[in-house]
mmCIF file of C-alpha atoms in Angstrom:
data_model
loop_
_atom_site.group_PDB
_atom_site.id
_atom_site.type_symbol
_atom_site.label_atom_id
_atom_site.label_comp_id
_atom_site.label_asym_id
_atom_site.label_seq_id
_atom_site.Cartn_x
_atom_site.Cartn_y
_atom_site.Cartn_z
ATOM 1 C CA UNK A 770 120.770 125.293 352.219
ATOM 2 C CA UNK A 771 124.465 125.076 352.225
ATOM 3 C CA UNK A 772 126.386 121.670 350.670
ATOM 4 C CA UNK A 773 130.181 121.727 351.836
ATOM 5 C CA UNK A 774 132.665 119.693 350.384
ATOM 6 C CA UNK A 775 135.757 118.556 352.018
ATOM 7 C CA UNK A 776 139.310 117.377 350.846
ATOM 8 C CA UNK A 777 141.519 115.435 353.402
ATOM 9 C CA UNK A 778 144.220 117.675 355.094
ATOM 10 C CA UNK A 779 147.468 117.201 353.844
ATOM 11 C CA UNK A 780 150.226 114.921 356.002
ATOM 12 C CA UNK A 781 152.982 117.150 355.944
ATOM 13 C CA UNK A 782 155.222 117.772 359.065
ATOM 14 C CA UNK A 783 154.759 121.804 359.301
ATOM 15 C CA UNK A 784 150.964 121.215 359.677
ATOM 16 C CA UNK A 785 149.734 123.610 357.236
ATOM 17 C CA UNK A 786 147.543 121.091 355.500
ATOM 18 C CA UNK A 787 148.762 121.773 352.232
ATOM 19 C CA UNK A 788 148.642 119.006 349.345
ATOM 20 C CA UNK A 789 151.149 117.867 347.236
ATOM 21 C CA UNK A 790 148.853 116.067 344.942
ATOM 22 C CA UNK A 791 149.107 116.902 341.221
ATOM 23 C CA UNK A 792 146.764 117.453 338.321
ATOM 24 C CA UNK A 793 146.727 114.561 336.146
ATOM 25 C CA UNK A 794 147.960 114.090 332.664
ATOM 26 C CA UNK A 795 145.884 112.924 329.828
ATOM 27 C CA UNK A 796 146.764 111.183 326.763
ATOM 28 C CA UNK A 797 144.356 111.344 323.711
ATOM 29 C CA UNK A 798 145.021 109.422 320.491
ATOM 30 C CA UNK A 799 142.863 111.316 317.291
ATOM 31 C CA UNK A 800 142.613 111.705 314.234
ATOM 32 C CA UNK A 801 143.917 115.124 312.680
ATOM 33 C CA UNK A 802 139.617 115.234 312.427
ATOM 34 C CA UNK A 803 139.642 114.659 315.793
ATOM 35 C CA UNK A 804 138.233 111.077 315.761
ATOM 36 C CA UNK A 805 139.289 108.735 318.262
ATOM 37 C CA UNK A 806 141.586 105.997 317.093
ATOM 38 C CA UNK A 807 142.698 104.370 321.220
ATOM 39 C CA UNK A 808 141.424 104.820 324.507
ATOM 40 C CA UNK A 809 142.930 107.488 326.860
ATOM 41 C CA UNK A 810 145.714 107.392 329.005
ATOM 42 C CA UNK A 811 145.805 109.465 332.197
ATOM 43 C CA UNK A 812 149.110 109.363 334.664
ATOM 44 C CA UNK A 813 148.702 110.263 337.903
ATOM 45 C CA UNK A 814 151.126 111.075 340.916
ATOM 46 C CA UNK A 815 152.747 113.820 342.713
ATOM 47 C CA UNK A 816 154.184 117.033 341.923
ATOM 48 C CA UNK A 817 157.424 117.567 340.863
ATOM 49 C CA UNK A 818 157.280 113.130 339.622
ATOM 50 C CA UNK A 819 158.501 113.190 335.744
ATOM 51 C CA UNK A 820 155.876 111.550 333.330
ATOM 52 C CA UNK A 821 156.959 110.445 329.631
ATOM 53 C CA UNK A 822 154.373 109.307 327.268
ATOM 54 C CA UNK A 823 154.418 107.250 324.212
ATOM 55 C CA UNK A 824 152.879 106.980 320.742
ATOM 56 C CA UNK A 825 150.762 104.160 319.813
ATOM 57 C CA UNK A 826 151.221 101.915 316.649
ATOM 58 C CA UNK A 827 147.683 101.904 315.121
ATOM 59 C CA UNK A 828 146.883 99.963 311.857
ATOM 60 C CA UNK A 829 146.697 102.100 308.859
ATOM 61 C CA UNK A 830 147.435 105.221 310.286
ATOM 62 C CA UNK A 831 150.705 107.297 310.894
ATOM 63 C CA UNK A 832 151.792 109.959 313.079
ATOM 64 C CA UNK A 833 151.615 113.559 312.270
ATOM 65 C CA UNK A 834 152.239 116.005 315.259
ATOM 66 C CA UNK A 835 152.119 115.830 318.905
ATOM 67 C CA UNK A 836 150.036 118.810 320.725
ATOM 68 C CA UNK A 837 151.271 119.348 324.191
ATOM 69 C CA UNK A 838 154.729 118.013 326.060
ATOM 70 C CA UNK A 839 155.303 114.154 325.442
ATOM 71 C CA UNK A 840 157.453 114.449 328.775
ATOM 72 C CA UNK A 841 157.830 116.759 331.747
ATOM 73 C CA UNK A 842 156.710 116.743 335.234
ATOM 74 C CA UNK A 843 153.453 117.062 336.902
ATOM 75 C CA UNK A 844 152.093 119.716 338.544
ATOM 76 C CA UNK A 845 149.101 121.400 340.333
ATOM 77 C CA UNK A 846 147.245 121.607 337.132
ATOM 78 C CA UNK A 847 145.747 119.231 334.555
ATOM 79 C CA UNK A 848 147.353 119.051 331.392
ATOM 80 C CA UNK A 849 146.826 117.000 328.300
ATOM 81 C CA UNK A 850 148.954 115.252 325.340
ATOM 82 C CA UNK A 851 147.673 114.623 321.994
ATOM 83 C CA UNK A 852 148.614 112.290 319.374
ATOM 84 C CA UNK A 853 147.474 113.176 316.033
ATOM 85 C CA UNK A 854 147.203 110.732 313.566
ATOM 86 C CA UNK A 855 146.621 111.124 309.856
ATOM 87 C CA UNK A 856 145.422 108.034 307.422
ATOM 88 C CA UNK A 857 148.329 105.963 305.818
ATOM 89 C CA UNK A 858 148.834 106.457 302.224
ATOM 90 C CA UNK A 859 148.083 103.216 300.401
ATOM 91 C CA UNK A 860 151.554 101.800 298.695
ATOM 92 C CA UNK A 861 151.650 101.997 295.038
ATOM 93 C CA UNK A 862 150.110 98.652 293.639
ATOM 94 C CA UNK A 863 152.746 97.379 291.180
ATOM 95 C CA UNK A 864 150.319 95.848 288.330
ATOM 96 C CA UNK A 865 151.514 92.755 286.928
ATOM 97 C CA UNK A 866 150.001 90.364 283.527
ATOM 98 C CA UNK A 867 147.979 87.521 283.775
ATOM 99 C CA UNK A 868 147.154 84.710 281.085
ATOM 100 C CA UNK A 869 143.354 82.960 280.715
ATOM 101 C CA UNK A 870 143.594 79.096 281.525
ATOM 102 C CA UNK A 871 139.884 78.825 280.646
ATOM 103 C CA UNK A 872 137.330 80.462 279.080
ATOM 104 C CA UNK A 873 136.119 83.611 281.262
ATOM 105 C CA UNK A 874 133.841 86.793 281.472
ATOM 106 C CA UNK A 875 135.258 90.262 282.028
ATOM 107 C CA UNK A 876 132.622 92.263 284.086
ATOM 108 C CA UNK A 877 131.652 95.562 284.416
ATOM 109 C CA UNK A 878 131.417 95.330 288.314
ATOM 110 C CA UNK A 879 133.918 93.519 290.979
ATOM 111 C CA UNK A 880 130.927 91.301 292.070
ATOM 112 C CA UNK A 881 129.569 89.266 289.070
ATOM 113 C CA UNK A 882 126.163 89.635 287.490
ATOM 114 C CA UNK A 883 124.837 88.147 283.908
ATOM 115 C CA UNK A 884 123.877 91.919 283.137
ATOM 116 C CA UNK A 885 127.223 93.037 283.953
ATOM 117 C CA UNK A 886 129.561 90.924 281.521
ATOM 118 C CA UNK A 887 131.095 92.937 278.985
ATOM 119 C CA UNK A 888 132.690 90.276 276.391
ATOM 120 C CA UNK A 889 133.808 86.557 276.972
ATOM 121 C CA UNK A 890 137.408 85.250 276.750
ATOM 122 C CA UNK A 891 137.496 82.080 274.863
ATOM 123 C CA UNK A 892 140.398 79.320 276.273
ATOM 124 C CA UNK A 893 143.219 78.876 273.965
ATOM 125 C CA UNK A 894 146.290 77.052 275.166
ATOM 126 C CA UNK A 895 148.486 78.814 277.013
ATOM 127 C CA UNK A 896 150.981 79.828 274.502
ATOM 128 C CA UNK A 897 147.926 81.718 272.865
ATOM 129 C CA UNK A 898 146.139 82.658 275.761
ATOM 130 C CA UNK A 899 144.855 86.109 276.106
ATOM 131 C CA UNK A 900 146.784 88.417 278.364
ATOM 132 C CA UNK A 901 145.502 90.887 280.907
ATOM 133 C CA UNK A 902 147.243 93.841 282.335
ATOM 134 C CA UNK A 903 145.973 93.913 286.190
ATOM 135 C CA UNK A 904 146.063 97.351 287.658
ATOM 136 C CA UNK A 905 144.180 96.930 290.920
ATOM 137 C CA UNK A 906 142.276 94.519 292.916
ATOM 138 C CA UNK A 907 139.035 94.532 294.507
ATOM 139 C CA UNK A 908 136.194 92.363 296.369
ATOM 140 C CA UNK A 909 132.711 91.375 295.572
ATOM 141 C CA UNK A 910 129.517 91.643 297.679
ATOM 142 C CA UNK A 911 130.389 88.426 298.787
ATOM 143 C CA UNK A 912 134.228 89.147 299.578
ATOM 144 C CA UNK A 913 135.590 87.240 296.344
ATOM 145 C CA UNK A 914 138.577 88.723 295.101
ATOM 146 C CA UNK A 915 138.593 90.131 291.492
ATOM 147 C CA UNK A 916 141.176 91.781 289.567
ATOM 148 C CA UNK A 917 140.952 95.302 288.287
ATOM 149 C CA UNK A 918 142.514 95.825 284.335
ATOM 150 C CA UNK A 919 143.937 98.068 282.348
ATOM 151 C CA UNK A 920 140.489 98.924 280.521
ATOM 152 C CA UNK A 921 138.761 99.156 283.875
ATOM 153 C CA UNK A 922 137.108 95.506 283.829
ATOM 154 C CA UNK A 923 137.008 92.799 286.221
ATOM 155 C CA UNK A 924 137.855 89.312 285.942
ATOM 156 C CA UNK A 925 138.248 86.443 288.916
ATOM 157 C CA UNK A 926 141.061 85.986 290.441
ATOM 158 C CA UNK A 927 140.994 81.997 290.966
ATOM 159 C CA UNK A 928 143.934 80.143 290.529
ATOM 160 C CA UNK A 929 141.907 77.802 288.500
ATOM 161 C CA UNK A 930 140.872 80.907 285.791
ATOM 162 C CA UNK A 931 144.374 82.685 286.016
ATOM 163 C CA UNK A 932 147.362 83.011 286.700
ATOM 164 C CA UNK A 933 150.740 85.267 286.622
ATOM 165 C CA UNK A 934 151.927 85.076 283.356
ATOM 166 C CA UNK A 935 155.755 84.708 284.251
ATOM 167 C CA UNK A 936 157.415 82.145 286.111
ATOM 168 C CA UNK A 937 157.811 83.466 290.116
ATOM 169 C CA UNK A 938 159.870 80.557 291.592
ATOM 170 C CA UNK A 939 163.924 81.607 292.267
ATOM 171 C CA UNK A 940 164.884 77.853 293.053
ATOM 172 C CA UNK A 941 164.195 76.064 289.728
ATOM 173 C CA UNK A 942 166.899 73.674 288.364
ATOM 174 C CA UNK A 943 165.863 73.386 284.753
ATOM 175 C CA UNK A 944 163.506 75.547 281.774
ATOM 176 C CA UNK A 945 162.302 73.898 279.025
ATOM 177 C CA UNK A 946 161.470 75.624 275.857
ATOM 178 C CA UNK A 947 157.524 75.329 274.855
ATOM 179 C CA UNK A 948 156.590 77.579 272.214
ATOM 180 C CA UNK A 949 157.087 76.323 268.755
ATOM 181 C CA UNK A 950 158.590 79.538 266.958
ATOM 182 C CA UNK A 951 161.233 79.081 270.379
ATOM 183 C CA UNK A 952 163.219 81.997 272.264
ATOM 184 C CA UNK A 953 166.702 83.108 272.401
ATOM 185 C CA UNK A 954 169.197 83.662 274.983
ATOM 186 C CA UNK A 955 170.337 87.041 275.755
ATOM 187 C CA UNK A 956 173.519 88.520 277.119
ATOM 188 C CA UNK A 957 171.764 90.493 279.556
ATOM 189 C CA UNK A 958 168.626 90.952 281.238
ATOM 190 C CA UNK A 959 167.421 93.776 279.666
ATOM 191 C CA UNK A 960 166.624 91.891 276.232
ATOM 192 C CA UNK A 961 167.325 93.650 273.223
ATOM 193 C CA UNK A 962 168.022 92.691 269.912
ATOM 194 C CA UNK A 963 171.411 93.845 269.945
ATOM 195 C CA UNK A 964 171.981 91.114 273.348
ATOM 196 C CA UNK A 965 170.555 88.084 271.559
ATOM 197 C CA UNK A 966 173.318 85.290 271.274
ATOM 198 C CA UNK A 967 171.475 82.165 270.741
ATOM 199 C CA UNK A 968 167.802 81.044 269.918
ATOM 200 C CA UNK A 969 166.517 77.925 271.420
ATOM 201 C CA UNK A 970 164.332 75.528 269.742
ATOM 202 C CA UNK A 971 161.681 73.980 271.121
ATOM 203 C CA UNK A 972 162.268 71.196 273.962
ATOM 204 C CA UNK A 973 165.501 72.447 274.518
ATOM 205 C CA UNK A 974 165.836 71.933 278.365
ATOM 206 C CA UNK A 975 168.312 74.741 280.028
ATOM 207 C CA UNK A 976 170.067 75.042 283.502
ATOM 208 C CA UNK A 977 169.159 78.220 285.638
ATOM 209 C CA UNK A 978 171.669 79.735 288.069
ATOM 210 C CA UNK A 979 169.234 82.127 289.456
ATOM 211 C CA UNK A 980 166.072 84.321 289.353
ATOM 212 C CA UNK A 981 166.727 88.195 287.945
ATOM 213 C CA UNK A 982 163.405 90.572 288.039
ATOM 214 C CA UNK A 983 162.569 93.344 285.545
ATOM 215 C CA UNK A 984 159.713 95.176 286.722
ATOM 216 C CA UNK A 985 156.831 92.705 286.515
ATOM 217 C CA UNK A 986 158.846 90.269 284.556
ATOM 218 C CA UNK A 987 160.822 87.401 285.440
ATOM 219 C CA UNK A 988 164.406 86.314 283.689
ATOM 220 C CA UNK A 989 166.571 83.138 284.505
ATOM 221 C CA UNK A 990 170.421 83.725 284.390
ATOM 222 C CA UNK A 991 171.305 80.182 283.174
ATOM 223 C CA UNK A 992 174.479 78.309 284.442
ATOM 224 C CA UNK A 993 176.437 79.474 281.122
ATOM 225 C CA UNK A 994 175.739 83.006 282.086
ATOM 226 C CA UNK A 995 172.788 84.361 279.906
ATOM 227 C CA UNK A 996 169.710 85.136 280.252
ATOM 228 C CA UNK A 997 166.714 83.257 279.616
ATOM 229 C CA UNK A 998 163.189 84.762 279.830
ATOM 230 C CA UNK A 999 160.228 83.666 282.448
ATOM 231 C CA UNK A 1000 157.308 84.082 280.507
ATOM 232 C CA UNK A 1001 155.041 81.215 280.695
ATOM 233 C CA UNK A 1002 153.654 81.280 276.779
ATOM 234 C CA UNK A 1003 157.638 80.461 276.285
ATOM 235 C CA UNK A 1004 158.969 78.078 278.646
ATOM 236 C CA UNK A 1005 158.157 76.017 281.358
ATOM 237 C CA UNK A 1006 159.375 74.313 284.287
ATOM 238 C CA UNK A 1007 161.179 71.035 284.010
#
């Protein structure tokens, strides 16, 4: 038993019945493991007709090589284009301080259990309040956000528990002075000793021109020039 296949003749005027169809062109989109990250892409047409074909933007994930010709024309055979993707690298977290405004736990684990508490943080006002150097975040089992320190414990990160320990607003009008021992002006924004022109007492209210940051730190140039810093355990916000 025979099984015969047939393709239609082709419609050329010199009647030879040749075809002028072309092999198609097919776009994959992988990972350099060769996972895939899109759905594939063929282009069609005849031979001889130019193809170009594009990268895709896919979340968390960037570029690496392309395997085959991005562009050309198509011919009697198939041919293929690959996009190889490898995994984003993660940008640097830029760790930042944070002040208790109530008494809290610091955990072992990023989701919260009564065996997992390593010491509690009492509340002291917030010119005394404990300070935490956060170097990472992470989630519980129930998706709550919790903040990663310095020694490699967790603690929430509700407003209502924490909070940044310098001022982040660049539009304030006024600082007052809150700390009782109170703070000087500097010359600059990098405070030294050696910059220090003028300490301010306590309730002394100040104009700010502008917000100046210094790493994870905040300063306030003030309308007479110097610099006033943003901490939160020294002034606050008229």
């Amino acid at each position: 038993m025979f099984t015969y296949i047939y393709a239609k003749a082709g419609g050329n005027s010199g009647g030879t019945g040749t075809s002028d169809s072309a092999g198609p062109v097919t776009v994959h989109y992988q990972t350099t493991a060769g996972t895939k990250l899109a759905a594939d892409e063929v282009i069609t047409g005849s031979r001889g007709t130019a193809y170009r074909t594009k990268a895709k933007t896919i979340a968390g994930y960037v570029l690496q090589r392309v395997i085959g010709k991005p562009t050309g024309k198509l011919t009697a055979d198939e041919q293929t284009v690959t996009y190889v993707y490898a995994k984003a690298k993660a940008a640097a977290f830029k760790s930042f301080r944070i002040y208790g405004k109530q008494g809290l736990y610091r955990y072992a684990k990023p989701t919260f259990k009564r065996s997992q508490r390593l010491a509690h943080v009492k509340y002291l006002p917030r010119i005394r309040a404990k300070i935490f150097r956060v170097v990472g975040t992470a989630t519980s089992s129930q998706g709550r956000l919790r903040y990663r320190l310095a020694d490699g414990s967790y603690v929430t990160a509700r407003a209502d528990y924490v909070a940044n320990l310098y001022w982040q607003g660049k539009h304030y009008r006024k600082l007052v002075v809150i700390n009782p021992k109170g703070t000087y002006e500097y010359q600059k924004p990098m405070f030294k000793r050696s910059y220090r022109v003028k300490l301010l007492h306590k309730k002394t209210v100040v104009k700010v021109k502008k917000m100046v940051r210094r790493g994870d730190m905040t300063r306030y140039q003030l309308t007479n020039g110097r610099y006033l810093t943003g901490n939160k355990q020294w002034v606050s916000v008229k």
